[in-house]
Coordinates of C-alpha atoms in Angstrom, one line a residue:
M6 CA 89.0 -41.1 28.6
T7 CA 85.6 -40.1 28.5
D8 CA 85.8 -36.2 28.3
N9 CA 88.9 -36.4 24.7
R10 CA 86.4 -39.5 23.5
N11 CA 84.0 -36.5 23.2
T12 CA 86.4 -34.2 22.1
I13 CA 87.3 -37.3 19.2
I14 CA 83.3 -37.2 18.4
A15 CA 83.0 -33.9 17.9
V16 CA 86.1 -33.0 16.3
V17 CA 85.0 -36.6 14.0
L18 CA 81.9 -34.8 13.3
S19 CA 82.4 -31.5 12.5
G20 CA 84.5 -32.4 10.7
L21 CA 82.4 -34.1 8.2
V22 CA 79.8 -31.8 8.1
L23 CA 82.5 -29.2 6.5
L24 CA 83.8 -32.9 4.3
G25 CA 80.0 -33.3 3.3
W26 CA 79.1 -29.1 2.8
Q27 CA 82.9 -29.4 0.4
Y28 CA 81.5 -32.3 -1.8
F29 CA 77.9 -31.2 -2.0
Y30 CA 78.5 -27.8 -2.6
N31 CA 81.8 -26.2 -2.8
I32 CA 83.4 -29.4 -5.5
P33 CA 79.8 -28.5 -7.7
Q34 CA 80.3 -24.9 -7.1
M35 CA 83.4 -25.4 -9.3
E36 CA 82.2 -27.2 -11.5
K37 CA 78.9 -24.8 -12.7
Q38 CA 80.8 -22.2 -12.9
K39 CA 83.3 -24.4 -16.0
A40 CA 79.9 -25.0 -17.4
Q41 CA 78.7 -21.9 -17.2
Q42 CA 81.4 -20.8 -19.2
A43 CA 80.0 -22.7 -21.8
T44 CA 76.7 -21.9 -22.0
Q45 CA 78.4 -18.3 -22.2
A46 CA 79.9 -19.4 -25.3
Q47 CA 77.9 -21.4 -26.1
L48 CA 75.1 -18.8 -26.7
A49 CA 77.2 -16.6 -28.4
N50 CA 78.3 -19.8 -31.3
P51 CA 74.8 -22.0 -30.8
A52 CA 75.3 -25.1 -32.4
Q53 CA 72.0 -27.3 -31.1
P54 CA 68.2 -26.6 -33.3
A55 CA 65.8 -24.1 -32.3
A56 CA 62.9 -24.2 -30.3
G57 CA 59.7 -23.3 -33.1
S58 CA 57.3 -21.3 -31.1
N59 CA 54.9 -21.3 -27.6
T60 CA 51.9 -19.9 -29.7
P61 CA 48.5 -20.3 -28.0
Q62 CA 46.0 -21.0 -30.3
P63 CA 41.4 -21.4 -30.1
G64 CA 40.2 -24.5 -29.2
A65 CA 37.3 -25.9 -27.5
A66 CA 38.6 -25.9 -24.2
P67 CA 41.6 -22.2 -24.6
T68 CA 44.5 -22.9 -22.9
P69 CA 47.3 -20.3 -24.1
G70 CA 51.1 -21.9 -24.6
A71 CA 49.6 -25.5 -26.5
P72 CA 52.2 -27.9 -27.4
A73 CA 54.0 -26.2 -30.3
N74 CA 54.6 -27.5 -33.9
A75 CA 57.7 -29.3 -34.3
A76 CA 61.2 -27.0 -34.3
P77 CA 62.4 -25.6 -37.5
S78 CA 65.7 -27.8 -38.9
N79 CA 68.1 -25.6 -39.0
A80 CA 70.7 -24.3 -36.8
P81 CA 70.6 -21.4 -34.6
V82 CA 71.7 -17.7 -35.1
S83 CA 72.5 -15.4 -32.7
R84 CA 70.4 -13.0 -30.9
D85 CA 71.8 -9.8 -33.3
T86 CA 70.5 -12.0 -36.0
A87 CA 67.4 -12.9 -34.4
I88 CA 67.0 -9.2 -33.2
S89 CA 67.4 -7.3 -36.3
A90 CA 65.2 -10.0 -38.4
T91 CA 61.9 -8.2 -37.2
K92 CA 60.8 -4.3 -37.0
R93 CA 61.4 -3.6 -32.8
V94 CA 60.4 -0.9 -30.5
K95 CA 63.8 -0.2 -28.3
I96 CA 63.5 -0.1 -24.8
D97 CA 65.6 2.6 -22.6
T98 CA 65.4 2.5 -18.9
P99 CA 68.1 3.3 -16.6
R100 CA 68.4 -0.8 -15.8
L101 CA 67.3 -2.5 -18.7
A102 CA 68.2 -1.6 -22.7
G103 CA 66.2 -3.9 -25.3
S104 CA 63.5 -4.2 -27.4
I105 CA 60.2 -5.4 -28.5
S106 CA 59.6 -7.3 -31.3
L107 CA 56.9 -6.2 -33.8
K108 CA 56.1 -9.7 -35.2
G109 CA 54.0 -11.2 -32.0
A110 CA 54.3 -7.9 -30.6
R111 CA 56.0 -10.1 -27.6
L112 CA 59.7 -8.2 -24.9
D113 CA 61.4 -11.1 -25.8
D114 CA 64.7 -9.3 -26.2
I115 CA 65.7 -7.8 -22.3
A116 CA 70.0 -6.7 -21.0
L117 CA 70.5 -6.2 -17.1
T118 CA 72.7 -3.1 -17.3
N119 CA 73.8 -2.4 -14.3
F120 CA 74.7 -6.1 -14.4
R121 CA 78.1 -7.7 -16.1
M122 CA 78.9 -11.0 -16.6
T123 CA 82.7 -10.8 -14.4
V124 CA 83.5 -8.5 -12.3
D125 CA 85.0 -6.4 -15.5
P126 CA 83.0 -3.5 -16.1
T127 CA 83.9 -3.6 -19.2
S128 CA 81.9 -7.9 -19.8
P129 CA 78.5 -7.7 -21.3
P130 CA 76.0 -6.5 -19.4
I131 CA 73.7 -10.0 -18.4
T132 CA 71.0 -11.8 -21.2
L133 CA 67.6 -12.4 -19.4
F134 CA 66.3 -12.5 -22.4
S135 CA 66.0 -13.8 -25.8
P136 CA 63.7 -14.2 -29.3
S137 CA 62.7 -17.5 -31.0
G138 CA 65.7 -18.8 -33.2
T139 CA 68.6 -18.3 -30.6
A140 CA 69.7 -21.2 -29.2
A141 CA 68.0 -20.3 -25.7
P142 CA 64.2 -17.9 -26.6
Y143 CA 62.9 -17.0 -23.2
Y144 CA 60.3 -14.6 -23.6
A145 CA 57.5 -13.5 -22.4
E146 CA 53.8 -12.9 -24.4
F147 CA 50.1 -11.4 -23.7
G148 CA 47.3 -11.9 -25.6
W149 CA 43.9 -13.1 -26.4
V150 CA 42.3 -16.4 -26.4
G151 CA 39.7 -17.8 -28.7
A152 CA 36.0 -18.8 -26.8
S153 CA 34.5 -22.6 -28.6
G154 CA 33.1 -21.8 -31.8
T155 CA 35.3 -19.1 -32.0
T156 CA 36.5 -18.0 -36.1
A157 CA 37.6 -14.3 -35.5
K158 CA 41.4 -14.4 -35.9
L159 CA 42.6 -13.3 -32.7
P160 CA 46.9 -12.1 -32.8
D161 CA 49.1 -14.3 -32.2
A162 CA 53.0 -14.9 -32.7
N163 CA 53.0 -14.3 -35.9
T164 CA 51.4 -11.1 -36.6
E165 CA 52.6 -8.2 -37.4
W166 CA 51.9 -5.1 -34.9
T167 CA 52.3 -0.9 -35.5
Q168 CA 53.4 1.2 -34.1
E169 CA 51.7 4.2 -32.8
G170 CA 54.4 6.6 -33.1
S171 CA 58.2 6.4 -33.4
N172 CA 59.5 6.7 -29.7
A173 CA 60.4 4.2 -27.8
L174 CA 60.2 2.9 -24.8
T175 CA 61.1 5.1 -21.6
P176 CA 59.7 5.0 -18.2
S177 CA 58.1 8.6 -19.2
S178 CA 56.7 7.4 -22.6
P179 CA 54.6 4.0 -23.1
V180 CA 54.8 2.4 -26.5
V181 CA 51.4 1.9 -28.4
L182 CA 50.6 -0.9 -30.5
K183 CA 47.3 -2.2 -32.7
Y184 CA 46.5 -3.9 -34.9
N185 CA 43.2 -4.6 -37.2
N186 CA 42.9 -8.6 -37.9
G187 CA 40.6 -7.5 -40.4
E188 CA 36.9 -8.8 -40.0
G189 CA 36.2 -6.3 -37.2
L190 CA 38.4 -6.2 -34.6
T191 CA 40.9 -3.3 -33.6
F192 CA 43.5 -5.0 -31.0
T193 CA 45.8 -2.0 -29.2
R194 CA 48.0 -2.5 -26.7
T195 CA 50.0 0.4 -24.6
I196 CA 52.8 -1.2 -22.7
A197 CA 54.3 1.6 -20.0
I198 CA 57.2 0.7 -17.7
D199 CA 58.7 2.0 -14.5
D200 CA 62.6 3.4 -13.7
R201 CA 63.7 -0.6 -12.3
Y202 CA 62.1 -4.2 -14.6
L203 CA 58.1 -4.0 -14.5
F204 CA 56.2 -4.0 -17.2
S205 CA 52.6 -2.7 -17.6
I206 CA 50.7 -3.8 -20.1
K207 CA 46.8 -3.3 -21.1
D208 CA 45.3 -4.6 -23.6
D209 CA 42.7 -3.4 -25.7
V210 CA 40.0 -4.6 -28.0
A211 CA 36.9 -2.6 -30.1
N212 CA 34.7 -4.2 -32.0
S213 CA 33.0 -2.8 -34.6
G214 CA 32.1 -6.3 -36.4
S215 CA 27.8 -6.9 -36.2
N216 CA 28.3 -10.5 -33.4
P217 CA 29.4 -10.4 -30.3
V218 CA 33.6 -12.1 -29.2
T219 CA 34.3 -14.0 -26.1
L220 CA 37.4 -13.5 -25.4
Y221 CA 40.2 -14.8 -22.7
P222 CA 42.8 -13.0 -21.5
F223 CA 46.4 -14.8 -21.6
A224 CA 50.0 -14.3 -20.3
L225 CA 53.0 -16.9 -20.5
I226 CA 56.5 -16.7 -20.1
S227 CA 57.9 -19.6 -22.0
R228 CA 61.7 -20.4 -21.8
H229 CA 62.6 -23.3 -25.0
G230 CA 65.7 -25.7 -23.8
T231 CA 67.3 -26.9 -20.2
P232 CA 69.5 -23.6 -18.6
H233 CA 72.0 -23.7 -16.7
V234 CA 71.6 -24.1 -13.0
E235 CA 73.9 -24.0 -9.7
G236 CA 71.8 -27.5 -8.5
Y237 CA 72.0 -26.8 -4.9
Y238 CA 69.7 -27.8 -3.1
I239 CA 69.7 -24.6 -0.7
L240 CA 68.1 -22.7 -3.8
H241 CA 65.4 -22.5 -6.0
E242 CA 65.8 -22.4 -9.7
G243 CA 63.2 -22.8 -12.0
I244 CA 59.5 -22.3 -12.1
V245 CA 57.8 -20.4 -8.9
G246 CA 55.2 -19.2 -8.1
Y247 CA 52.3 -18.1 -5.2
L248 CA 49.3 -19.2 -5.9
G249 CA 46.4 -18.4 -3.5
D250 CA 45.5 -20.2 -0.9
Q251 CA 48.0 -22.7 -2.4
G252 CA 50.8 -21.1 -1.3
L253 CA 54.2 -21.3 -2.5
Q254 CA 54.4 -23.5 -5.7
E255 CA 58.0 -24.3 -6.2
Y256 CA 59.1 -26.6 -9.0
G257 CA 62.5 -27.3 -10.7
Y258 CA 63.6 -28.4 -14.7
K259 CA 63.3 -32.3 -13.7
K260 CA 60.4 -31.4 -11.3
I261 CA 58.3 -30.6 -13.8
E262 CA 59.8 -32.5 -16.7
E263 CA 58.3 -35.7 -14.9
A264 CA 54.3 -34.2 -14.1
K265 CA 54.5 -32.3 -17.7
A266 CA 51.9 -29.9 -16.2
V267 CA 50.3 -28.3 -13.3
N268 CA 46.6 -26.0 -13.2
F269 CA 46.1 -23.9 -10.0
N270 CA 42.9 -22.2 -10.0
V271 CA 43.1 -19.4 -7.9
T272 CA 43.2 -16.1 -6.5
N273 CA 46.1 -13.4 -5.1
G274 CA 48.7 -15.0 -7.0
W275 CA 51.6 -14.5 -9.2
L276 CA 53.8 -17.1 -11.0
G277 CA 57.2 -16.7 -13.5
I278 CA 60.6 -18.9 -13.7
T279 CA 63.8 -18.3 -11.8
D280 CA 67.5 -18.4 -12.1
K281 CA 69.7 -17.4 -9.0
Y282 CA 70.0 -14.5 -9.6
W283 CA 67.8 -13.4 -12.3
A284 CA 63.7 -13.5 -12.6
S285 CA 60.5 -13.2 -14.4
A286 CA 57.5 -13.0 -13.6
L287 CA 53.8 -12.1 -14.2
L288 CA 51.9 -10.2 -12.0
P289 CA 48.1 -10.2 -13.0
D290 CA 45.4 -7.6 -10.6
T291 CA 45.5 -9.5 -7.3
T292 CA 41.5 -9.9 -7.3
A293 CA 42.2 -11.7 -10.8
K294 CA 40.9 -15.1 -11.1
L295 CA 43.0 -17.2 -12.6
Q296 CA 43.6 -20.6 -14.7
A297 CA 47.6 -20.6 -13.7
R298 CA 49.6 -23.8 -14.8
F299 CA 53.4 -24.8 -15.0
S300 CA 54.4 -27.2 -17.7
S301 CA 57.1 -28.5 -20.0
N302 CA 56.7 -29.2 -23.6
M303 CA 59.0 -30.8 -26.5
A304 CA 59.4 -28.3 -29.2
G305 CA 60.5 -30.8 -31.8
T306 CA 63.9 -31.9 -29.5
V307 CA 64.0 -29.3 -27.8
R308 CA 62.5 -29.0 -24.1
T309 CA 60.4 -25.8 -23.8
Y310 CA 59.2 -24.9 -19.7
Q311 CA 56.4 -22.2 -19.5
T312 CA 54.4 -20.6 -16.7
D313 CA 50.7 -19.2 -18.0
Y314 CA 48.0 -17.9 -16.5
L315 CA 44.4 -17.7 -18.2
Q316 CA 41.4 -14.7 -16.7
D317 CA 37.8 -15.5 -16.7
A318 CA 36.3 -14.5 -20.0
Q319 CA 35.6 -11.1 -21.1
T320 CA 32.1 -11.0 -24.1
V321 CA 32.3 -8.2 -26.9
A322 CA 29.4 -6.4 -27.7
P323 CA 29.0 -5.0 -31.2
G324 CA 29.8 -1.6 -30.6
G325 CA 32.1 -2.4 -27.7
T326 CA 35.1 -2.4 -25.8
T327 CA 37.0 -4.4 -23.2
T328 CA 40.5 -4.0 -21.0
A329 CA 43.0 -6.2 -19.7
N330 CA 45.8 -5.4 -18.1
A331 CA 48.7 -8.0 -16.8
R332 CA 52.5 -6.5 -15.2
L333 CA 55.8 -8.1 -15.7
F334 CA 58.7 -8.2 -13.6
A335 CA 61.9 -9.0 -15.5
G336 CA 65.2 -8.0 -13.3
A337 CA 67.3 -8.6 -10.9
K338 CA 66.4 -10.1 -7.7
E339 CA 67.2 -7.3 -5.9
A340 CA 65.6 -7.1 -2.4
A341 CA 64.8 -3.3 -2.3
T342 CA 63.2 -3.7 -5.7
V343 CA 61.4 -7.1 -4.7
G344 CA 60.4 -6.5 -1.0
I345 CA 61.1 -7.8 2.0
N346 CA 58.7 -9.4 4.5
F347 CA 59.6 -8.3 7.5
P348 CA 59.3 -5.9 10.9
L349 CA 62.9 -4.5 10.8
A350 CA 62.3 -4.8 6.8
V351 CA 61.7 -0.4 6.9
G352 CA 61.6 1.1 3.6
L353 CA 62.0 -2.3 2.0
G354 CA 58.6 -3.4 0.9
G355 CA 59.1 -2.9 -3.1
Y356 CA 56.7 -3.7 -4.9
N357 CA 55.6 -6.6 -2.8
Q358 CA 54.0 -3.8 0.1
S359 CA 53.3 -1.2 -3.3
L360 CA 51.8 -3.8 -5.9
G361 CA 49.9 -5.2 -2.9
L362 CA 50.6 -8.7 -4.3
N363 CA 50.6 -11.9 -2.3
H364 CA 53.9 -12.9 -0.3
F365 CA 55.8 -11.0 -4.1
D366 CA 59.7 -11.2 -1.5
L367 CA 59.4 -15.5 -1.8
L368 CA 60.5 -14.8 -5.2
I369 CA 64.7 -14.1 -3.1
D370 CA 64.8 -17.6 -1.6
W371 CA 65.5 -17.0 1.8
G372 CA 65.2 -20.4 2.7
W373 CA 63.7 -22.5 5.8
F374 CA 65.1 -20.4 8.1
Y375 CA 64.4 -16.6 6.8
F376 CA 63.6 -15.7 10.1
I377 CA 67.7 -15.7 10.6
T378 CA 68.6 -15.2 7.0
K379 CA 66.1 -12.4 7.1
P380 CA 67.9 -10.6 9.7
M381 CA 71.2 -11.5 8.9
F382 CA 70.8 -9.3 5.6
L383 CA 69.1 -6.3 7.1
A384 CA 72.4 -5.5 9.1
L385 CA 74.8 -6.2 6.6
D386 CA 72.0 -4.2 4.1
W387 CA 72.6 -1.2 7.0
F388 CA 75.4 -1.2 7.5
F389 CA 76.2 -1.3 3.7
H390 CA 74.4 1.6 3.2
L391 CA 76.5 2.9 5.7
F392 CA 80.1 2.4 4.5
G393 CA 79.5 1.9 1.3
N394 CA 82.1 -2.2 1.9
F395 CA 79.7 -5.1 2.4
G396 CA 83.2 -6.8 4.0
V397 CA 83.2 -3.9 6.4
A398 CA 79.7 -4.9 6.9
I399 CA 80.5 -8.5 7.3
L400 CA 83.4 -7.5 10.4
L401 CA 80.6 -5.5 12.3
V402 CA 77.7 -7.9 11.6
T403 CA 80.7 -10.5 13.1
V404 CA 81.2 -7.9 16.4
L405 CA 76.9 -7.3 16.6
V406 CA 76.6 -11.2 17.1
K407 CA 79.6 -11.4 19.7
I408 CA 78.1 -8.1 20.8
I409 CA 74.0 -10.1 21.0
F410 CA 75.9 -14.0 22.6
F411 CA 78.1 -11.5 25.0
P412 CA 77.2 -13.2 28.0
L413 CA 75.9 -16.2 26.7
A414 CA 79.6 -16.8 25.3
N415 CA 81.1 -15.0 28.9
K416 CA 79.7 -18.5 31.0
S417 CA 80.6 -20.1 28.5
Y418 CA 84.9 -19.0 28.7
A419 CA 83.9 -18.4 32.3
S420 CA 83.0 -22.3 32.8
M421 CA 86.4 -22.6 30.3
A422 CA 88.3 -21.4 32.8
K423 CA 87.1 -22.6 35.7
M424 CA 87.9 -26.0 33.7
K425 CA 91.2 -25.5 32.4
A426 CA 91.3 -24.3 36.4
I427 CA 90.3 -28.3 37.8
Q428 CA 92.8 -29.7 35.7
P429 CA 95.2 -30.5 37.5
Q430 CA 92.4 -32.0 39.9
L431 CA 90.9 -34.1 37.0
Q432 CA 94.7 -36.2 36.9
S433 CA 94.7 -36.7 40.4
L434 CA 92.2 -38.5 39.5
K435 CA 93.5 -39.7 36.9
E436 CA 96.8 -41.2 38.8
R437 CA 94.3 -42.4 41.7
Y438 CA 92.4 -44.5 40.1
P439 CA 93.8 -45.1 36.6
D440 CA 91.4 -48.9 36.1
D441 CA 87.9 -47.9 37.1
R442 CA 86.8 -45.3 35.5
M443 CA 83.5 -45.3 37.4
K444 CA 85.2 -44.4 40.1
Q445 CA 86.6 -41.7 38.2
Q446 CA 83.3 -40.2 36.4
Q447 CA 81.7 -40.3 40.5
E448 CA 85.0 -37.9 41.6
M449 CA 84.6 -35.9 38.2
M450 CA 81.7 -34.9 38.8
E451 CA 82.2 -34.4 42.3
I452 CA 84.2 -31.6 41.9
Y453 CA 82.1 -30.1 38.9
K454 CA 79.2 -29.5 41.5
K455 CA 81.6 -28.0 44.0
E456 CA 83.1 -26.1 41.0
K457 CA 79.7 -25.2 39.7
I458 CA 81.1 -25.9 36.1
N459 CA 78.8 -27.7 33.7
P460 CA 80.9 -29.2 31.5
V461 CA 78.9 -29.2 28.0
A462 CA 79.6 -25.2 28.6
G463 CA 82.4 -25.3 26.6
C464 CA 80.3 -26.0 23.2
L465 CA 78.2 -23.3 23.0
P466 CA 80.9 -20.5 21.7
V467 CA 80.6 -23.3 18.7
L468 CA 76.8 -23.9 19.1
L469 CA 75.7 -20.5 18.9
Q470 CA 78.6 -19.9 16.3
I471 CA 76.3 -22.6 13.3
P472 CA 73.3 -20.7 12.9
V473 CA 75.2 -17.6 12.3
F474 CA 77.8 -19.2 9.8
F475 CA 74.9 -20.9 7.6
S476 CA 72.4 -18.2 7.5
L477 CA 75.5 -15.4 6.5
Y478 CA 76.4 -18.5 3.8
K479 CA 72.4 -18.5 2.4
V480 CA 72.2 -15.0 2.6
L481 CA 75.9 -14.4 1.0
F482 CA 75.3 -17.6 -1.7
V483 CA 71.3 -16.2 -3.0
T484 CA 71.3 -12.3 -2.0
I485 CA 72.5 -10.2 -5.9
E486 CA 73.8 -7.3 -3.6
M487 CA 76.4 -10.3 -3.2
R488 CA 76.9 -10.7 -6.2
H489 CA 80.9 -8.9 -7.4
A490 CA 80.5 -7.2 -4.4
P491 CA 84.2 -6.0 -3.4
F492 CA 86.8 -6.0 -0.3
F493 CA 90.1 -4.9 -0.5
G494 CA 92.7 -5.8 -1.8
W495 CA 92.6 -9.1 -4.6
I496 CA 89.2 -9.5 -2.8
K497 CA 87.0 -8.7 -5.5
D498 CA 84.0 -10.8 -5.5
L499 CA 82.3 -11.3 -1.5
S500 CA 80.6 -14.9 -2.7
A501 CA 83.3 -16.3 -4.7
H502 CA 86.6 -17.7 -3.3
D503 CA 89.3 -16.3 -2.3
P504 CA 91.5 -15.9 -6.6
T505 CA 94.6 -16.3 -4.6
N506 CA 97.0 -19.7 -4.7
L507 CA 99.1 -20.5 -2.5
F508 CA 100.6 -23.9 -4.8
N509 CA 101.0 -20.8 -7.8
L510 CA 103.3 -19.0 -4.9
F511 CA 99.8 -16.0 -5.5
G512 CA 100.3 -15.9 -9.3
L513 CA 104.3 -15.7 -9.6
I514 CA 103.6 -19.1 -11.1
P515 CA 101.2 -19.1 -14.7
F516 CA 99.2 -22.5 -13.1
D517 CA 96.0 -23.7 -11.9
P518 CA 96.2 -25.8 -9.8
T519 CA 92.7 -26.4 -9.3
T520 CA 92.8 -27.9 -12.7
I521 CA 94.3 -30.6 -11.6
P522 CA 91.8 -33.9 -11.3
V523 CA 90.3 -35.4 -8.3
L524 CA 92.6 -32.3 -5.8
G525 CA 92.4 -29.2 -7.6
H526 CA 89.2 -28.7 -5.4
Y527 CA 91.0 -28.8 -2.7
L528 CA 94.1 -26.5 -4.0
A529 CA 92.1 -23.2 -4.0
L530 CA 94.2 -22.0 -0.6
G531 CA 94.2 -18.6 -1.6
I532 CA 95.2 -15.9 1.8
W533 CA 91.7 -15.3 3.7
P534 CA 91.8 -19.1 4.3
I535 CA 96.0 -19.1 5.9
I536 CA 94.8 -16.3 7.7
M537 CA 92.0 -17.7 8.6
G538 CA 93.8 -21.3 9.4
I539 CA 95.9 -19.7 11.4
T540 CA 94.0 -17.6 14.1
M541 CA 92.0 -20.9 14.3
W542 CA 95.3 -22.1 15.2
F543 CA 95.4 -18.8 17.6
Q544 CA 92.2 -20.1 18.9
M545 CA 93.3 -24.0 19.4
K546 CA 96.9 -22.6 21.2
L547 CA 95.0 -20.1 24.0
N548 CA 94.4 -23.7 25.8
P549 CA 96.7 -25.3 27.7
T550 CA 98.2 -28.9 25.6
P551 CA 96.4 -31.3 25.7
P552 CA 97.7 -34.4 27.8
D553 CA 96.5 -36.9 25.7
P554 CA 98.8 -38.1 22.7
T555 CA 95.7 -38.6 21.3
Q556 CA 93.8 -35.4 21.8
K557 CA 96.7 -32.9 21.4
M558 CA 97.0 -34.5 18.1
I559 CA 93.7 -33.5 17.0
F560 CA 93.7 -30.4 18.4
D561 CA 97.3 -29.9 16.0
W562 CA 95.6 -31.2 13.2
M563 CA 92.4 -29.3 13.7
P564 CA 93.5 -25.5 11.5
L565 CA 95.1 -27.0 8.9
I566 CA 92.4 -29.6 8.1
F567 CA 89.1 -26.4 8.9
T568 CA 91.8 -24.2 6.1
F569 CA 91.7 -26.3 3.7
M570 CA 88.3 -27.3 3.8
L571 CA 87.5 -23.5 4.0
A572 CA 89.5 -22.5 1.1
G573 CA 86.3 -23.1 -1.1
F574 CA 84.2 -21.0 -0.3
P575 CA 82.8 -18.3 -0.7
A576 CA 85.4 -15.6 0.7
G577 CA 83.2 -13.0 2.8
L578 CA 82.2 -15.9 4.3
V579 CA 86.1 -17.2 5.3
I580 CA 86.0 -13.5 6.6
Y581 CA 83.6 -14.0 8.8
W582 CA 85.8 -17.1 10.7
A583 CA 88.7 -15.4 10.4
W584 CA 86.9 -12.2 12.3
N585 CA 85.3 -14.3 14.9
N586 CA 88.1 -16.4 15.5
L587 CA 90.1 -13.0 16.3
L588 CA 87.2 -11.3 19.0
S589 CA 86.8 -15.1 20.1
V590 CA 90.6 -16.0 21.3
L591 CA 91.0 -12.1 22.7
Q592 CA 87.5 -12.3 24.7
Q593 CA 88.5 -15.7 25.7
A594 CA 91.5 -14.0 26.5
Y595 CA 90.0 -11.1 28.9
I596 CA 87.8 -13.7 30.7
M597 CA 90.1 -16.2 31.7
N598 CA 91.9 -13.2 33.0
K599 CA 89.2 -12.5 35.1
N600 CA 88.5 -15.8 36.2
G601 CA 92.6 -16.1 37.6
V602 CA 93.3 -18.9 35.1
K603 CA 97.0 -17.8 33.8
V604 CA 96.8 -17.8 29.7
E605 CA 98.9 -19.6 27.8
L606 CA 98.5 -18.3 24.3
F607 CA 102.6 -18.0 23.7
D608 CA 103.3 -20.4 25.8
N609 CA 101.8 -22.8 23.6
I610 CA 102.6 -21.1 20.6
K611 CA 106.9 -21.4 22.5
A612 CA 106.2 -24.9 23.5
T613 CA 105.3 -26.0 20.0
F614 CA 108.6 -24.7 18.1
S615 CA 110.9 -25.4 21.9
K616 CA 112.7 -28.6 20.7
K617 CA 112.0 -30.0 24.4
P618 CA 109.0 -31.9 24.8
A619 CA 105.9 -30.2 26.0
E620 CA 105.4 -33.8 27.9
K621 CA 108.9 -33.1 30.6
K622 CA 107.9 -30.1 31.5
S623 CA 106.8 -29.7 35.3

């Protein structure tokens, strides 16, 4: 029949969506997590060639980060070995630890002390920058490039700077570095840092010689080796920037490899390299004219990625000085730190607002549907600060969404209740006109008109849930606030799947079913997915048993299918779905009772376990 056919089509389409989601997102996620663990092990025990230096070179066409020379043949060393090989200035802030290399005055050693590799608080902190010579060099560099014909000796990646004083870089104590080229130019670099992730770099050049010198200030971020990425369409990882009127520019690692180099001449821009949760970005003055560039080259056998800019030339007259200012963000993409550009984001302007930056909030990949994703995050964040638990926040936001859509859902459930009330009439039509579908449809439409029923109203609750579902998935997936956020009991990370598993008796058997080839991805069946499946089963049983055997079979199997499909989703999303199912059951039962329709939940459950077939009931 037509209504059964529509039901089957709707169920099949829903199943295809979830199967596609499972295949293209959840299965790769589990594989990526394993790859990430392997990458971390490689960083601890490097075994690949090191990349060369991307030091800017003076020339006729000044460009920061000219292609590097061939990489050395020796194998990379550990971070500790590379760090101890050069003189350094310690970085000590509430959120960052590391050091500045006096060789090249590079920022190449930064760890995020507030974030750990795993949920174990004793696990190593997240490493952001690493020096050259390691398995994965990643650093920021600042300096000057000479104009065409300039022969002055300029500091480069091999220049040994000296520190004035011996203090560490802290939020209250800047560091001053100096270099004299012996030809009349003295370079002074003052590096300051705030209590979060912002470095401020001031470069002064004093000319005590007899000839003027023309220099271009530059800044760059360089990354050697293609890093591990999550590989999801909904998340950008790679080179990113908001470049004046040209807007947001995103180049994944593969895309920039193919493009080789992309140039922009802009004002009011920023640019950098982003991971899922961490990023580094150059934040020049908003009025500065930039020759910005995204590029990828080969340093020996290692692929390098770089984002850099060159500012307008400055001429230093004999006896004169000149100054260039730069800023570097190097840290976690916290919404309150980066900033949220949204009307409801009171007090969450971050660097985007305080520095007057051009859409720096887009460093966080809010996606095309930011108008849903951002309010979802803001609501979760507000409830989190109120109750101190993001899991509780998810439960309360679900209630809030239910309240917002209460009038629409009520109309939908009321229409569904009326549909159930007229089921005897519809069944009578099928018996009266068994071979005349056209007549059945005509009479059915007359009944709908008479009873003022919208036959598609039952789809509304599902349609309303879809944007909420995907926006919550996006928030759980891209925001660092959800990373390692615990709920209660065994859920230590709402952004990861439920760690328990039915197939090893929830840890009693020392066996990981997810390692089984092909089927393993579908065997991550934890406690919360099971709870979600049970609540969905209750929701199905709230309706009378469908008279059509095919429709009944679909409804009977749907909760089980969805349970396995959602098992690999983030635990926070499964908790939301289970809680939403429970609230929907209560709401639908209330509306049915209000409209005089019998609530058949317990009767249907009883009939399911009865040996007597439901069809024989009169």
